């Protein structure tokens, strides 16, 4: 049990009983690359998590220990600077944001670790940021509300880690609920829960085991292309502030004014937003067949129009197309690697796993990991 391992390590290092917090990874059922276009997403928190064991100090020192890396880092709250290693940045960035909010922390001891696979697109980074923000808020009674925790965790990634991500990952980390997906309106930041309960189906992830080094530069390029599209749309429709406000009709009227790539990018985002709303209506009717079709449509758009897929992701999705017991499949997250998300009938899961693993191995010479997920609660205290 990762929680026990983290707690035991904490007691070994610091000789006291810590506060224990569970901070989950996430899946996104549909609504990809829509969050930074002020649109809709449909994520859920899952049963893979990072656990934090943490206690306050009063000498201004922060002592961090990463169990999975068997590595430590120590710094002073009065001197927040880049560590020169990767993992501490996600945590120091949170302190940096707290400081900017005028919340002064006296220092803390922290051991963390868990079972969210790194680089698989399950948002281990958001789990680190939002999990620490949540823990410190509780430990030092900072009185920060949930939505402000989300925003500060996102900002710490934008400003300290330097990745210009949207708000989805940190949002679902804090607001996730068991057996429910969350439809987030990334403009108003309101949300609604939709039931995701079907005992005959499983959410299954297939990890390409590919982490593309271009992922973050391409991510920023896509953002810029969407913004360029909005500027052109505004010439005819000044009220359009983001692609969220645009319709396909408005886009087609502006088609002659934009290059083919910008058009494709905008088309994908406008249609993906419509798909999220339609997919939520499917859930209310318990229509997972229709829901699954929209997942395939989403993948098509991501692969051909938004062009953030890769041959490994496309292969995994294609493999499912002739499997009657797979209702939907698509790439998930930023793209260029990571996982596909699949809706698979319960009694087919074993065979699904075998078939995917052997065909992927044959094609790419790599063993893809397959995870069967449960939807769980967002970040919370476990002890
Ligand atoms: C990454 C980002 C999110 C979102 C997705 C794509 O996970 O962190 O904000 O943009 O990519 O949907």
mmCIF file of C-alpha atoms and ligand atoms in Angstrom:
data_model
loop_
_atom_site.group_PDB
_atom_site.id
_atom_site.type_symbol
_atom_site.label_atom_id
_atom_site.label_comp_id
_atom_site.label_asym_id
_atom_site.label_seq_id
_atom_site.Cartn_x
_atom_site.Cartn_y
_atom_site.Cartn_z
ATOM 1 C CA UNK A 1 0.000 0.000 0.000
ATOM 2 C CA UNK A 2 1.629 3.275 -1.067
ATOM 3 C CA UNK A 3 -0.072 5.212 1.763
ATOM 4 C CA UNK A 4 1.504 2.933 4.385
ATOM 5 C CA UNK A 5 4.924 3.086 2.712
ATOM 6 C CA UNK A 6 4.794 6.894 2.677
ATOM 7 C CA UNK A 7 3.673 7.088 6.305
ATOM 8 C CA UNK A 8 6.323 4.607 7.494
ATOM 9 C CA UNK A 9 9.061 6.503 5.687
ATOM 10 C CA UNK A 10 7.863 9.734 7.262
ATOM 11 C CA UNK A 11 7.944 8.243 10.756
ATOM 12 C CA UNK A 12 11.407 6.793 10.116
ATOM 13 C CA UNK A 13 12.735 10.187 8.978
ATOM 14 C CA UNK A 14 10.912 12.590 11.278
ATOM 15 C CA UNK A 15 9.882 10.481 14.313
ATOM 16 C CA UNK A 16 6.343 11.840 14.493
ATOM 17 C CA UNK A 17 2.857 11.038 13.189
ATOM 18 C CA UNK A 18 2.035 13.026 10.014
ATOM 19 C CA UNK A 19 -1.136 14.330 8.407
ATOM 20 C CA UNK A 20 -1.899 11.944 5.508
ATOM 21 C CA UNK A 21 -3.472 13.228 2.286
ATOM 22 C CA UNK A 22 -4.458 11.340 -0.854
ATOM 23 C CA UNK A 23 -4.220 13.280 -4.133
ATOM 24 C CA UNK A 24 -5.513 11.385 -7.186
ATOM 25 C CA UNK A 25 -4.585 11.189 -10.867
ATOM 26 C CA UNK A 26 -7.269 11.770 -13.450
ATOM 27 C CA UNK A 27 -8.788 10.539 -16.674
ATOM 28 C CA UNK A 28 -10.667 12.707 -19.153
ATOM 29 C CA UNK A 29 -13.609 10.999 -20.834
ATOM 30 C CA UNK A 30 -14.045 13.622 -23.534
ATOM 31 C CA UNK A 31 -13.223 17.311 -24.124
ATOM 32 C CA UNK A 32 -9.523 17.455 -25.037
ATOM 33 C CA UNK A 33 -7.636 20.712 -25.633
ATOM 34 C CA UNK A 34 -10.821 22.595 -24.869
ATOM 35 C CA UNK A 35 -9.929 23.883 -21.390
ATOM 36 C CA UNK A 36 -7.587 26.670 -22.527
ATOM 37 C CA UNK A 37 -10.166 27.570 -25.189
ATOM 38 C CA UNK A 38 -12.589 28.334 -22.345
ATOM 39 C CA UNK A 39 -14.708 25.323 -23.300
ATOM 40 C CA UNK A 40 -15.929 22.132 -21.616
ATOM 41 C CA UNK A 41 -14.125 19.062 -20.294
ATOM 42 C CA UNK A 42 -15.372 15.839 -18.675
ATOM 43 C CA UNK A 43 -12.693 14.419 -16.370
ATOM 44 C CA UNK A 44 -12.827 12.118 -13.335
ATOM 45 C CA UNK A 45 -10.422 11.451 -10.455
ATOM 46 C CA UNK A 46 -9.147 7.861 -10.335
ATOM 47 C CA UNK A 47 -7.860 5.176 -8.000
ATOM 48 C CA UNK A 48 -4.225 5.987 -8.658
ATOM 49 C CA UNK A 49 -2.828 8.657 -6.388
ATOM 50 C CA UNK A 50 0.052 10.418 -4.731
ATOM 51 C CA UNK A 51 0.058 10.251 -0.934
ATOM 52 C CA UNK A 52 1.485 13.050 1.174
ATOM 53 C CA UNK A 53 2.678 12.622 4.753
ATOM 54 C CA UNK A 54 3.282 16.062 6.150
ATOM 55 C CA UNK A 55 3.838 17.960 9.401
ATOM 56 C CA UNK A 56 4.527 21.612 10.244
ATOM 57 C CA UNK A 57 7.906 23.086 11.225
ATOM 58 C CA UNK A 58 8.555 26.474 12.747
ATOM 59 C CA UNK A 59 12.098 27.220 11.541
ATOM 60 C CA UNK A 60 11.301 28.251 7.953
ATOM 61 C CA UNK A 61 12.794 25.060 6.486
ATOM 62 C CA UNK A 62 11.011 22.668 4.080
ATOM 63 C CA UNK A 63 12.275 19.093 3.972
ATOM 64 C CA UNK A 64 10.990 17.013 1.060
ATOM 65 C CA UNK A 65 11.463 13.308 0.437
ATOM 66 C CA UNK A 66 10.266 11.585 -2.762
ATOM 67 C CA UNK A 67 9.812 7.888 -1.947
ATOM 68 C CA UNK A 68 9.559 6.723 -5.571
ATOM 69 C CA UNK A 69 12.764 8.500 -6.526
ATOM 70 C CA UNK A 70 14.489 7.813 -3.197
ATOM 71 C CA UNK A 71 15.610 11.423 -3.313
ATOM 72 C CA UNK A 72 15.403 14.387 -0.971
ATOM 73 C CA UNK A 73 15.481 18.160 -1.252
ATOM 74 C CA UNK A 74 15.624 20.873 1.369
ATOM 75 C CA UNK A 75 15.047 24.602 1.022
ATOM 76 C CA UNK A 76 14.161 27.663 3.011
ATOM 77 C CA UNK A 77 10.780 29.389 2.603
ATOM 78 C CA UNK A 78 12.526 32.742 2.508
ATOM 79 C CA UNK A 79 14.509 31.716 -0.579
ATOM 80 C CA UNK A 80 12.348 30.077 -3.239
ATOM 81 C CA UNK A 81 14.396 29.281 -6.294
ATOM 82 C CA UNK A 82 14.654 26.555 -8.932
ATOM 83 C CA UNK A 83 16.085 23.353 -7.520
ATOM 84 C CA UNK A 84 17.910 22.247 -10.649
ATOM 85 C CA UNK A 85 16.057 18.917 -10.468
ATOM 86 C CA UNK A 86 12.656 18.202 -11.897
ATOM 87 C CA UNK A 87 10.353 16.935 -9.163
ATOM 88 C CA UNK A 88 10.868 19.630 -6.480
ATOM 89 C CA UNK A 89 9.757 22.374 -8.909
ATOM 90 C CA UNK A 90 6.118 21.231 -8.733
ATOM 91 C CA UNK A 91 6.197 21.680 -4.964
ATOM 92 C CA UNK A 92 8.325 24.819 -4.666
ATOM 93 C CA UNK A 93 5.991 26.446 -7.233
ATOM 94 C CA UNK A 94 3.099 26.012 -4.775
ATOM 95 C CA UNK A 95 5.057 27.806 -2.041
ATOM 96 C CA UNK A 96 5.843 30.548 -4.522
ATOM 97 C CA UNK A 97 2.124 31.051 -5.231
ATOM 98 C CA UNK A 98 1.225 30.986 -1.529
ATOM 99 C CA UNK A 99 3.818 33.655 -0.902
ATOM 100 C CA UNK A 100 2.371 35.783 -3.721
ATOM 101 C CA UNK A 101 -1.023 35.474 -2.004
ATOM 102 C CA UNK A 102 0.551 36.764 1.202
ATOM 103 C CA UNK A 103 0.206 33.366 2.940
ATOM 104 C CA UNK A 104 3.345 32.749 4.903
ATOM 105 C CA UNK A 105 4.286 29.191 5.770
ATOM 106 C CA UNK A 106 6.665 28.403 8.616
ATOM 107 C CA UNK A 107 8.169 25.349 6.921
ATOM 108 C CA UNK A 108 7.218 21.664 6.881
ATOM 109 C CA UNK A 109 8.398 18.070 6.595
ATOM 110 C CA UNK A 110 6.943 16.159 3.682
ATOM 111 C CA UNK A 111 7.271 12.617 2.349
ATOM 112 C CA UNK A 112 5.286 11.669 -0.742
ATOM 113 C CA UNK A 113 4.903 8.840 -3.219
ATOM 114 C CA UNK A 114 2.259 6.792 -4.972
ATOM 115 C CA UNK A 115 1.186 4.822 -7.981
ATOM 116 C CA UNK A 116 0.360 7.360 -10.706
ATOM 117 C CA UNK A 117 2.608 6.365 -13.610
ATOM 118 C CA UNK A 118 4.825 9.302 -14.603
ATOM 119 C CA UNK A 119 4.586 10.758 -18.097
ATOM 120 C CA UNK A 120 1.500 8.670 -18.892
ATOM 121 C CA UNK A 121 -0.847 11.644 -19.115
ATOM 122 C CA UNK A 122 -2.640 10.888 -15.830
ATOM 123 C CA UNK A 123 -1.679 14.253 -14.325
ATOM 124 C CA UNK A 124 0.815 13.266 -11.702
ATOM 125 C CA UNK A 125 2.061 16.867 -11.821
ATOM 126 C CA UNK A 126 -1.351 18.327 -10.968
ATOM 127 C CA UNK A 127 -1.617 15.723 -8.191
ATOM 128 C CA UNK A 128 1.646 17.022 -6.732
ATOM 129 C CA UNK A 129 0.690 20.693 -6.987
ATOM 130 C CA UNK A 130 -2.926 20.510 -5.891
ATOM 131 C CA UNK A 131 -2.142 17.850 -3.269
ATOM 132 C CA UNK A 132 0.491 20.008 -1.603
ATOM 133 C CA UNK A 133 -1.661 23.149 -1.829
ATOM 134 C CA UNK A 134 -4.530 21.248 -0.174
ATOM 135 C CA UNK A 135 -2.248 19.807 2.537
ATOM 136 C CA UNK A 136 -0.662 23.144 3.446
ATOM 137 C CA UNK A 137 -4.061 24.858 3.460
ATOM 138 C CA UNK A 138 -5.225 22.341 6.048
ATOM 139 C CA UNK A 139 -1.993 22.169 8.044
ATOM 140 C CA UNK A 140 -1.615 25.926 8.474
ATOM 141 C CA UNK A 141 -5.313 26.834 8.492
ATOM 142 C CA UNK A 142 -4.857 29.193 5.558
ATOM 143 C CA UNK A 143 -8.601 29.420 4.852
ATOM 144 C CA UNK A 144 -8.225 29.138 1.063
ATOM 145 C CA UNK A 145 -11.412 27.963 -0.692
ATOM 146 C CA UNK A 146 -11.360 25.004 -3.097
ATOM 147 C CA UNK A 147 -11.527 26.973 -6.328
ATOM 148 C CA UNK A 148 -8.684 29.239 -5.208
ATOM 149 C CA UNK A 149 -6.597 26.132 -4.432
ATOM 150 C CA UNK A 150 -7.232 24.951 -7.996
ATOM 151 C CA UNK A 151 -6.177 28.275 -9.466
ATOM 152 C CA UNK A 152 -3.030 28.542 -7.394
ATOM 153 C CA UNK A 153 -1.999 24.992 -8.289
ATOM 154 C CA UNK A 154 -2.489 25.758 -11.995
ATOM 155 C CA UNK A 155 -0.555 29.012 -11.678
ATOM 156 C CA UNK A 156 2.329 27.270 -9.957
ATOM 157 C CA UNK A 157 2.628 24.994 -13.002
ATOM 158 C CA UNK A 158 2.328 27.960 -15.419
ATOM 159 C CA UNK A 159 4.742 30.247 -13.622
ATOM 160 C CA UNK A 160 7.238 28.047 -11.790
ATOM 161 C CA UNK A 161 7.348 24.838 -13.820
ATOM 162 C CA UNK A 162 6.812 26.841 -17.019
ATOM 163 C CA UNK A 163 4.107 24.703 -18.643
ATOM 164 C CA UNK A 164 1.205 26.741 -19.962
ATOM 165 C CA UNK A 165 -1.461 24.144 -19.059
ATOM 166 C CA UNK A 166 -5.198 24.781 -18.759
ATOM 167 C CA UNK A 167 -7.203 24.341 -15.558
ATOM 168 C CA UNK A 168 -8.692 20.866 -16.038
ATOM 169 C CA UNK A 169 -6.146 18.725 -14.222
ATOM 170 C CA UNK A 170 -5.908 20.747 -11.028
ATOM 171 C CA UNK A 171 -9.686 21.276 -11.010
ATOM 172 C CA UNK A 172 -10.611 17.609 -11.147
ATOM 173 C CA UNK A 173 -7.915 16.798 -8.598
ATOM 174 C CA UNK A 174 -9.677 18.976 -6.013
ATOM 175 C CA UNK A 175 -13.336 18.565 -7.045
ATOM 176 C CA UNK A 176 -13.430 14.896 -8.123
ATOM 177 C CA UNK A 177 -16.149 12.640 -6.680
ATOM 178 C CA UNK A 178 -16.561 8.850 -6.519
ATOM 179 C CA UNK A 179 -18.543 7.315 -9.410
ATOM 180 C CA UNK A 180 -19.046 10.708 -11.054
ATOM 181 C CA UNK A 181 -17.532 12.633 -13.910
ATOM 182 C CA UNK A 182 -17.332 16.392 -13.719
ATOM 183 C CA UNK A 183 -18.408 18.622 -16.565
ATOM 184 C CA UNK A 184 -16.352 21.762 -16.088
ATOM 185 C CA UNK A 185 -17.155 24.997 -17.828
ATOM 186 C CA UNK A 186 -13.641 26.391 -18.153
ATOM 187 C CA UNK A 187 -14.925 29.923 -18.746
ATOM 188 C CA UNK A 188 -17.299 30.405 -15.815
ATOM 189 C CA UNK A 189 -15.439 27.758 -13.755
ATOM 190 C CA UNK A 190 -18.779 26.283 -12.762
ATOM 191 C CA UNK A 191 -19.202 22.542 -12.767
ATOM 192 C CA UNK A 192 -21.830 19.852 -12.681
ATOM 193 C CA UNK A 193 -21.524 16.191 -11.759
ATOM 194 C CA UNK A 194 -22.821 13.489 -14.073
ATOM 195 C CA UNK A 195 -23.253 9.889 -12.975
ATOM 196 C CA UNK A 196 -20.828 7.402 -14.456
ATOM 197 C CA UNK A 197 -22.197 4.167 -13.190
ATOM 198 C CA UNK A 198 -22.475 1.172 -15.388
ATOM 199 C CA UNK A 199 -21.510 -2.100 -13.771
ATOM 200 C CA UNK A 200 -21.146 -3.726 -17.194
ATOM 201 C CA UNK A 201 -18.421 -1.328 -18.317
ATOM 202 C CA UNK A 202 -14.863 -0.552 -17.285
ATOM 203 C CA UNK A 203 -12.628 2.417 -18.017
ATOM 204 C CA UNK A 204 -9.407 0.885 -19.296
ATOM 205 C CA UNK A 205 -6.240 2.825 -20.098
ATOM 206 C CA UNK A 206 -3.553 1.595 -22.487
ATOM 207 C CA UNK A 207 -0.170 3.223 -22.012
ATOM 208 C CA UNK A 208 1.861 3.639 -25.219
ATOM 209 C CA UNK A 209 4.955 3.948 -22.993
ATOM 210 C CA UNK A 210 5.885 6.871 -25.250
ATOM 211 C CA UNK A 211 6.583 10.303 -23.785
ATOM 212 C CA UNK A 212 7.162 12.664 -26.643
ATOM 213 C CA UNK A 213 9.774 15.330 -26.098
ATOM 214 C CA UNK A 214 7.861 17.729 -28.385
ATOM 215 C CA UNK A 215 4.737 17.545 -26.258
ATOM 216 C CA UNK A 216 5.095 20.848 -24.405
ATOM 217 C CA UNK A 217 6.325 22.939 -27.332
ATOM 218 C CA UNK A 218 3.554 21.565 -29.560
ATOM 219 C CA UNK A 219 1.071 22.262 -26.758
ATOM 220 C CA UNK A 220 2.031 25.926 -26.734
ATOM 221 C CA UNK A 221 1.903 26.024 -30.558
ATOM 222 C CA UNK A 222 -1.686 24.705 -30.489
ATOM 223 C CA UNK A 223 -2.634 27.393 -28.006
ATOM 224 C CA UNK A 224 -1.162 30.053 -30.272
ATOM 225 C CA UNK A 225 -2.948 28.634 -33.330
ATOM 226 C CA UNK A 226 -6.288 28.778 -31.509
ATOM 227 C CA UNK A 227 -5.626 32.374 -30.473
ATOM 228 C CA UNK A 228 -4.736 33.265 -34.071
ATOM 229 C CA UNK A 229 -8.049 31.726 -35.185
ATOM 230 C CA UNK A 230 -9.947 33.801 -32.617
ATOM 231 C CA UNK A 231 -8.334 37.011 -33.912
ATOM 232 C CA UNK A 232 -9.539 36.251 -37.439
ATOM 233 C CA UNK A 233 -13.036 35.310 -36.242
ATOM 234 C CA UNK A 234 -13.228 38.588 -34.330
ATOM 235 C CA UNK A 235 -12.983 40.564 -37.563
ATOM 236 C CA UNK A 236 -16.526 39.419 -38.438
ATOM 237 C CA UNK A 237 -17.736 38.655 -34.912
ATOM 238 C CA UNK A 238 -16.157 41.005 -32.351
ATOM 239 C CA UNK A 239 -18.050 39.290 -29.514
ATOM 240 C CA UNK A 240 -16.013 36.077 -29.939
ATOM 241 C CA UNK A 241 -13.487 36.083 -27.099
ATOM 242 C CA UNK A 242 -12.393 32.436 -27.361
ATOM 243 C CA UNK A 243 -13.221 29.409 -29.524
ATOM 244 C CA UNK A 244 -15.848 28.577 -26.924
ATOM 245 C CA UNK A 245 -17.926 31.458 -28.327
ATOM 246 C CA UNK A 246 -17.547 30.413 -31.971
ATOM 247 C CA UNK A 247 -19.974 28.299 -34.029
ATOM 248 C CA UNK A 248 -19.140 26.238 -37.098
ATOM 249 C CA UNK A 249 -21.174 28.705 -39.104
ATOM 250 C CA UNK A 250 -19.015 31.643 -37.965
ATOM 251 C CA UNK A 251 -15.892 29.595 -38.685
ATOM 252 C CA UNK A 252 -17.045 28.718 -42.194
ATOM 253 C CA UNK A 253 -17.800 32.372 -42.906
ATOM 254 C CA UNK A 254 -14.199 33.192 -41.960
ATOM 255 C CA UNK A 255 -12.668 30.207 -43.742
ATOM 256 C CA UNK A 256 -11.390 32.276 -46.688
ATOM 257 C CA UNK A 257 -9.526 34.578 -44.277
ATOM 258 C CA UNK A 258 -7.476 31.866 -42.573
ATOM 259 C CA UNK A 259 -4.925 29.269 -43.595
ATOM 260 C CA UNK A 260 -5.944 25.627 -43.748
ATOM 261 C CA UNK A 261 -4.122 24.659 -40.548
ATOM 262 C CA UNK A 262 -5.788 27.365 -38.431
ATOM 263 C CA UNK A 263 -9.161 26.329 -39.840
ATOM 264 C CA UNK A 264 -8.600 22.667 -38.915
ATOM 265 C CA UNK A 265 -7.506 23.520 -35.377
ATOM 266 C CA UNK A 266 -10.557 25.737 -34.788
ATOM 267 C CA UNK A 267 -12.947 23.235 -36.328
ATOM 268 C CA UNK A 268 -11.746 20.509 -34.008
ATOM 269 C CA UNK A 269 -12.163 22.664 -30.881
ATOM 270 C CA UNK A 270 -15.645 23.919 -31.818
ATOM 271 C CA UNK A 271 -16.849 20.385 -32.549
ATOM 272 C CA UNK A 272 -15.201 18.924 -29.448
ATOM 273 C CA UNK A 273 -17.030 21.415 -27.245
ATOM 274 C CA UNK A 274 -20.322 20.368 -28.830
ATOM 275 C CA UNK A 275 -19.403 16.730 -28.273
ATOM 276 C CA UNK A 276 -18.891 17.241 -24.524
ATOM 277 C CA UNK A 277 -22.365 18.670 -24.092
ATOM 278 C CA UNK A 278 -23.881 15.902 -26.214
ATOM 279 C CA UNK A 279 -21.898 13.264 -24.296
ATOM 280 C CA UNK A 280 -23.321 14.541 -20.994
ATOM 281 C CA UNK A 281 -26.831 14.155 -22.409
ATOM 282 C CA UNK A 282 -25.878 10.558 -23.317
ATOM 283 C CA UNK A 283 -24.857 9.927 -19.714
ATOM 284 C CA UNK A 284 -28.149 11.224 -18.387
ATOM 285 C CA UNK A 285 -29.878 8.664 -20.653
ATOM 286 C CA UNK A 286 -27.365 5.972 -19.725
ATOM 287 C CA UNK A 287 -26.564 5.693 -23.436
ATOM 288 C CA UNK A 288 -22.974 4.496 -23.424
ATOM 289 C CA UNK A 289 -23.137 3.353 -27.045
ATOM 290 C CA UNK A 290 -23.666 6.903 -28.233
ATOM 291 C CA UNK A 291 -21.134 8.170 -25.672
ATOM 292 C CA UNK A 292 -18.545 5.733 -27.041
ATOM 293 C CA UNK A 293 -19.121 6.866 -30.654
ATOM 294 C CA UNK A 294 -18.326 10.406 -29.600
ATOM 295 C CA UNK A 295 -15.039 9.211 -28.096
ATOM 296 C CA UNK A 296 -14.042 7.795 -31.493
ATOM 297 C CA UNK A 297 -15.065 11.067 -33.177
ATOM 298 C CA UNK A 298 -12.983 12.968 -30.643
ATOM 299 C CA UNK A 299 -9.964 10.824 -31.466
ATOM 300 C CA UNK A 300 -10.426 11.356 -35.181
ATOM 301 C CA UNK A 301 -10.432 15.109 -34.682
ATOM 302 C CA UNK A 302 -7.417 15.027 -32.361
ATOM 303 C CA UNK A 303 -5.477 12.884 -34.801
ATOM 304 C CA UNK A 304 -6.400 14.450 -38.159
ATOM 305 C CA UNK A 305 -7.386 18.031 -37.406
ATOM 306 C CA UNK A 306 -5.699 19.000 -34.171
ATOM 307 C CA UNK A 307 -2.748 16.702 -34.966
ATOM 308 C CA UNK A 308 -1.657 15.892 -31.436
ATOM 309 C CA UNK A 309 -1.769 12.097 -31.735
ATOM 310 C CA UNK A 310 1.083 9.787 -32.748
ATOM 311 C CA UNK A 311 1.347 6.459 -34.525
ATOM 312 C CA UNK A 312 1.296 4.481 -31.284
ATOM 313 C CA UNK A 313 -1.912 6.149 -30.021
ATOM 314 C CA UNK A 314 -3.587 5.793 -33.428
ATOM 315 C CA UNK A 315 -2.639 2.125 -33.547
ATOM 316 C CA UNK A 316 -4.133 1.431 -30.110
ATOM 317 C CA UNK A 317 -7.406 3.122 -31.072
ATOM 318 C CA UNK A 318 -7.548 1.353 -34.458
ATOM 319 C CA UNK A 319 -7.060 -2.021 -32.770
ATOM 320 C CA UNK A 320 -10.338 -1.542 -30.911
ATOM 321 C CA UNK A 321 -12.411 -0.621 -33.947
ATOM 322 C CA UNK A 322 -13.431 -4.174 -34.719
ATOM 323 C CA UNK A 323 -13.964 -5.166 -31.082
ATOM 324 C CA UNK A 324 -17.715 -5.166 -30.445
ATOM 325 C CA UNK A 325 -17.170 -5.081 -26.700
ATOM 326 C CA UNK A 326 -15.253 -1.807 -26.827
ATOM 327 C CA UNK A 327 -17.743 1.068 -26.965
ATOM 328 C CA UNK A 328 -15.276 3.940 -27.239
ATOM 329 C CA UNK A 329 -11.567 4.641 -27.507
ATOM 330 C CA UNK A 330 -9.449 7.749 -27.931
ATOM 331 C CA UNK A 331 -6.150 9.334 -27.008
ATOM 332 C CA UNK A 332 -6.251 11.211 -23.719
ATOM 333 C CA UNK A 333 -4.553 14.358 -22.418
ATOM 334 C CA UNK A 334 -2.059 16.583 -24.201
ATOM 335 C CA UNK A 335 -1.064 13.948 -26.766
ATOM 336 C CA UNK A 336 2.084 12.734 -28.577
ATOM 337 C CA UNK A 337 2.195 9.748 -26.235
ATOM 338 C CA UNK A 338 0.681 8.741 -22.914
ATOM 339 C CA UNK A 339 -2.492 6.667 -22.790
ATOM 340 C CA UNK A 340 -5.641 5.877 -24.700
ATOM 341 C CA UNK A 341 -8.869 5.704 -22.711
ATOM 342 C CA UNK A 342 -11.267 2.885 -23.584
ATOM 343 C CA UNK A 343 -14.793 1.937 -22.533
ATOM 344 C CA UNK A 344 -14.752 -1.848 -22.390
ATOM 345 C CA UNK A 345 -17.460 -4.375 -21.477
ATOM 346 C CA UNK A 346 -16.641 -6.035 -18.205
ATOM 347 C CA UNK A 347 -16.518 -9.604 -19.463
ATOM 348 C CA UNK A 348 -14.161 -8.630 -22.307
ATOM 349 C CA UNK A 349 -11.546 -6.818 -20.217
ATOM 350 C CA UNK A 350 -9.208 -9.828 -19.872
ATOM 351 C CA UNK A 351 -9.274 -10.614 -23.570
ATOM 352 C CA UNK A 352 -8.983 -6.927 -24.448
ATOM 353 C CA UNK A 353 -5.821 -6.681 -22.409
ATOM 354 C CA UNK A 354 -4.260 -9.782 -23.999
ATOM 355 C CA UNK A 355 -5.106 -8.765 -27.544
ATOM 356 C CA UNK A 356 -3.913 -5.170 -27.160
ATOM 357 C CA UNK A 357 -0.710 -6.191 -25.429
ATOM 358 C CA UNK A 358 0.251 -8.783 -28.002
ATOM 359 C CA UNK A 359 -0.581 -6.696 -31.092
ATOM 360 C CA UNK A 360 1.207 -3.639 -29.681
ATOM 361 C CA UNK A 361 4.256 -5.688 -28.782
ATOM 362 C CA UNK A 362 4.347 -7.196 -32.249
ATOM 363 C CA UNK A 363 4.065 -3.794 -33.920
ATOM 364 C CA UNK A 364 6.307 -1.631 -31.722
ATOM 365 C CA UNK A 365 8.382 -4.129 -29.752
ATOM 366 C CA UNK A 366 7.211 -2.610 -26.466
ATOM 367 C CA UNK A 367 4.945 -3.883 -23.692
ATOM 368 C CA UNK A 368 2.106 -1.427 -23.148
ATOM 369 C CA UNK A 369 0.829 -1.259 -19.574
ATOM 370 C CA UNK A 370 -2.937 -1.569 -19.200
ATOM 371 C CA UNK A 371 -4.770 -0.052 -16.202
ATOM 372 C CA UNK A 372 -8.360 -0.690 -15.169
ATOM 373 C CA UNK A 373 -9.619 2.432 -13.398
ATOM 374 C CA UNK A 374 -12.206 3.212 -10.794
ATOM 375 C CA UNK A 375 -13.566 6.739 -10.342
ATOM 376 C CA UNK A 376 -12.767 8.019 -6.880
ATOM 377 C CA UNK A 377 -12.974 11.080 -4.709
ATOM 378 C CA UNK A 378 -10.748 14.153 -5.248
ATOM 379 C CA UNK A 379 -7.946 15.155 -2.858
ATOM 380 C CA UNK A 380 -8.814 14.471 0.780
ATOM 381 C CA UNK A 381 -7.364 13.721 4.187
ATOM 382 C CA UNK A 382 -7.057 10.042 5.030
ATOM 383 C CA UNK A 383 -5.688 10.412 8.532
HETATM 384 C C1 LIG B 1 -2.878 18.630 -20.505
HETATM 385 C C2 LIG B 1 -3.134 19.965 -19.809
HETATM 386 C C3 LIG B 1 -4.636 20.217 -19.635
HETATM 387 C C4 LIG B 1 -5.377 20.034 -20.963
HETATM 388 C C5 LIG B 1 -4.972 18.726 -21.646
HETATM 389 C C6 LIG B 1 -5.564 18.591 -23.021
HETATM 390 O O1 LIG B 1 -3.303 17.579 -19.683
HETATM 391 O O2 LIG B 1 -2.527 19.971 -18.528
HETATM 392 O O3 LIG B 1 -4.838 21.509 -19.103
HETATM 393 O O4 LIG B 1 -5.169 21.134 -21.805
HETATM 394 O O5 LIG B 1 -3.566 18.590 -21.745
HETATM 395 O O6 LIG B 1 -6.931 18.482 -22.956
#
